[in-house]
mmCIF file of C-alpha atoms in Angstrom:
data_model
loop_
_atom_site.group_PDB
_atom_site.id
_atom_site.type_symbol
_atom_site.label_atom_id
_atom_site.label_comp_id
_atom_site.label_asym_id
_atom_site.label_seq_id
_atom_site.Cartn_x
_atom_site.Cartn_y
_atom_site.Cartn_z
ATOM 1 C CA MET A 5 -3.809 -13.046 -13.846
ATOM 2 C CA ARG A 6 -6.865 -10.945 -13.004
ATOM 3 C CA VAL A 7 -5.712 -7.826 -11.119
ATOM 4 C CA LEU A 8 -7.817 -5.187 -9.354
ATOM 5 C CA ILE A 9 -6.548 -1.606 -9.276
ATOM 6 C CA THR A 10 -8.398 0.672 -6.854
ATOM 7 C CA GLY A 11 -8.259 4.427 -7.353
ATOM 8 C CA ALA A 12 -8.180 3.902 -11.099
ATOM 9 C CA THR A 13 -8.902 7.545 -11.950
ATOM 10 C CA GLY A 14 -6.131 8.895 -9.759
ATOM 11 C CA ARG A 15 -2.804 10.318 -10.865
ATOM 12 C CA VAL A 16 -0.709 7.179 -10.316
ATOM 13 C CA ALA A 17 -3.065 4.565 -11.761
ATOM 14 C CA PRO A 18 -2.473 5.244 -15.486
ATOM 15 C CA TYR A 19 1.190 4.312 -15.090
ATOM 16 C CA LEU A 20 0.315 1.047 -13.358
ATOM 17 C CA VAL A 21 -2.362 0.249 -15.932
ATOM 18 C CA ASP A 22 0.173 0.756 -18.726
ATOM 19 C CA ALA A 23 2.695 -1.472 -16.965
ATOM 20 C CA LEU A 24 0.276 -4.350 -16.328
ATOM 21 C CA ALA A 25 -2.170 -4.285 -19.240
ATOM 22 C CA ALA A 26 -0.104 -6.357 -21.661
ATOM 23 C CA GLU A 27 0.207 -9.347 -19.337
ATOM 24 C CA HIS A 28 -2.857 -9.188 -17.069
ATOM 25 C CA GLU A 29 -6.609 -8.847 -17.159
ATOM 26 C CA LEU A 30 -7.355 -5.636 -15.278
ATOM 27 C CA VAL A 31 -10.347 -4.666 -13.175
ATOM 28 C CA LEU A 32 -10.388 -0.941 -12.456
ATOM 29 C CA MET A 33 -12.330 0.490 -9.526
ATOM 30 C CA SER A 34 -13.073 4.142 -8.930
ATOM 31 C CA ARG A 35 -15.777 6.419 -7.618
ATOM 32 C CA ARG A 36 -15.516 8.553 -10.765
ATOM 33 C CA PRO A 37 -16.121 7.292 -14.325
ATOM 34 C CA LEU A 38 -13.085 6.128 -16.260
ATOM 35 C CA PRO A 39 -11.836 7.954 -19.330
ATOM 36 C CA PRO A 40 -13.406 6.313 -22.419
ATOM 37 C CA ALA A 41 -10.090 4.869 -23.611
ATOM 38 C CA LEU A 42 -9.675 2.894 -20.370
ATOM 39 C CA ALA A 43 -13.327 1.932 -20.041
ATOM 40 C CA SER A 44 -13.330 0.309 -23.471
ATOM 41 C CA ARG A 45 -10.302 -1.900 -22.726
ATOM 42 C CA HIS A 46 -10.801 -2.985 -19.109
ATOM 43 C CA THR A 47 -13.492 -4.107 -16.704
ATOM 44 C CA TRP A 48 -14.661 -1.177 -14.594
ATOM 45 C CA VAL A 49 -16.447 -1.207 -11.246
ATOM 46 C CA GLN A 50 -17.787 2.142 -10.129
ATOM 47 C CA GLY A 51 -17.988 2.315 -6.379
ATOM 48 C CA ASP A 52 -16.569 3.449 -3.092
ATOM 49 C CA LEU A 53 -14.349 1.305 -0.890
ATOM 50 C CA THR A 54 -16.727 1.959 1.992
ATOM 51 C CA ASP A 55 -19.491 0.130 0.088
ATOM 52 C CA PRO A 56 -19.258 -3.630 0.759
ATOM 53 C CA ALA A 57 -21.359 -4.527 -2.302
ATOM 54 C CA ALA A 58 -19.107 -2.533 -4.642
ATOM 55 C CA CYS A 59 -16.026 -4.151 -3.104
ATOM 56 C CA ALA A 60 -17.540 -7.619 -3.532
ATOM 57 C CA ARG A 61 -18.194 -6.895 -7.225
ATOM 58 C CA ALA A 62 -14.659 -5.592 -7.694
ATOM 59 C CA VAL A 63 -12.836 -8.559 -6.141
ATOM 60 C CA ARG A 64 -14.865 -11.278 -7.848
ATOM 61 C CA GLY A 65 -12.359 -13.556 -9.606
ATOM 62 C CA VAL A 66 -9.366 -11.344 -8.744
ATOM 63 C CA GLN A 67 -6.013 -12.906 -7.807
ATOM 64 C CA ALA A 68 -4.152 -9.690 -6.893
ATOM 65 C CA ILE A 69 -4.986 -6.168 -5.744
ATOM 66 C CA HIS A 70 -3.041 -2.930 -6.219
ATOM 67 C CA HIS A 71 -4.619 -0.540 -3.743
ATOM 68 C CA LEU A 72 -4.057 3.023 -4.968
ATOM 69 C CA ALA A 73 -7.253 4.610 -3.649
ATOM 70 C CA ALA A 74 -6.602 7.304 -1.102
ATOM 71 C CA GLN A 75 -8.237 10.271 0.508
ATOM 72 C CA SER A 76 -5.561 12.933 0.896
ATOM 73 C CA TRP A 77 -7.600 15.016 3.287
ATOM 74 C CA PRO A 78 -9.580 14.107 6.419
ATOM 75 C CA THR A 79 -13.213 13.306 5.786
ATOM 76 C CA ASP A 80 -14.328 13.425 9.401
ATOM 77 C CA HIS A 81 -12.943 16.845 10.282
ATOM 78 C CA PRO A 82 -14.838 20.082 9.538
#
């Protein structure tokens, strides 16, 4: 199964990647570049979830999504 993991450079994602990589084709999405070890083994889409084009690229051919992307602080408050 082709699985998208958002927030792929976050603290939780490496554990999920390790758990799923043996049985699934992974697509990793993040605003920041992936570590080289991950980038060489999985499809990577660099982009923000607020960008419709990046989201469209990320979900192409995907059957499941693990949404780990989060903003732990308000972005609209000074």
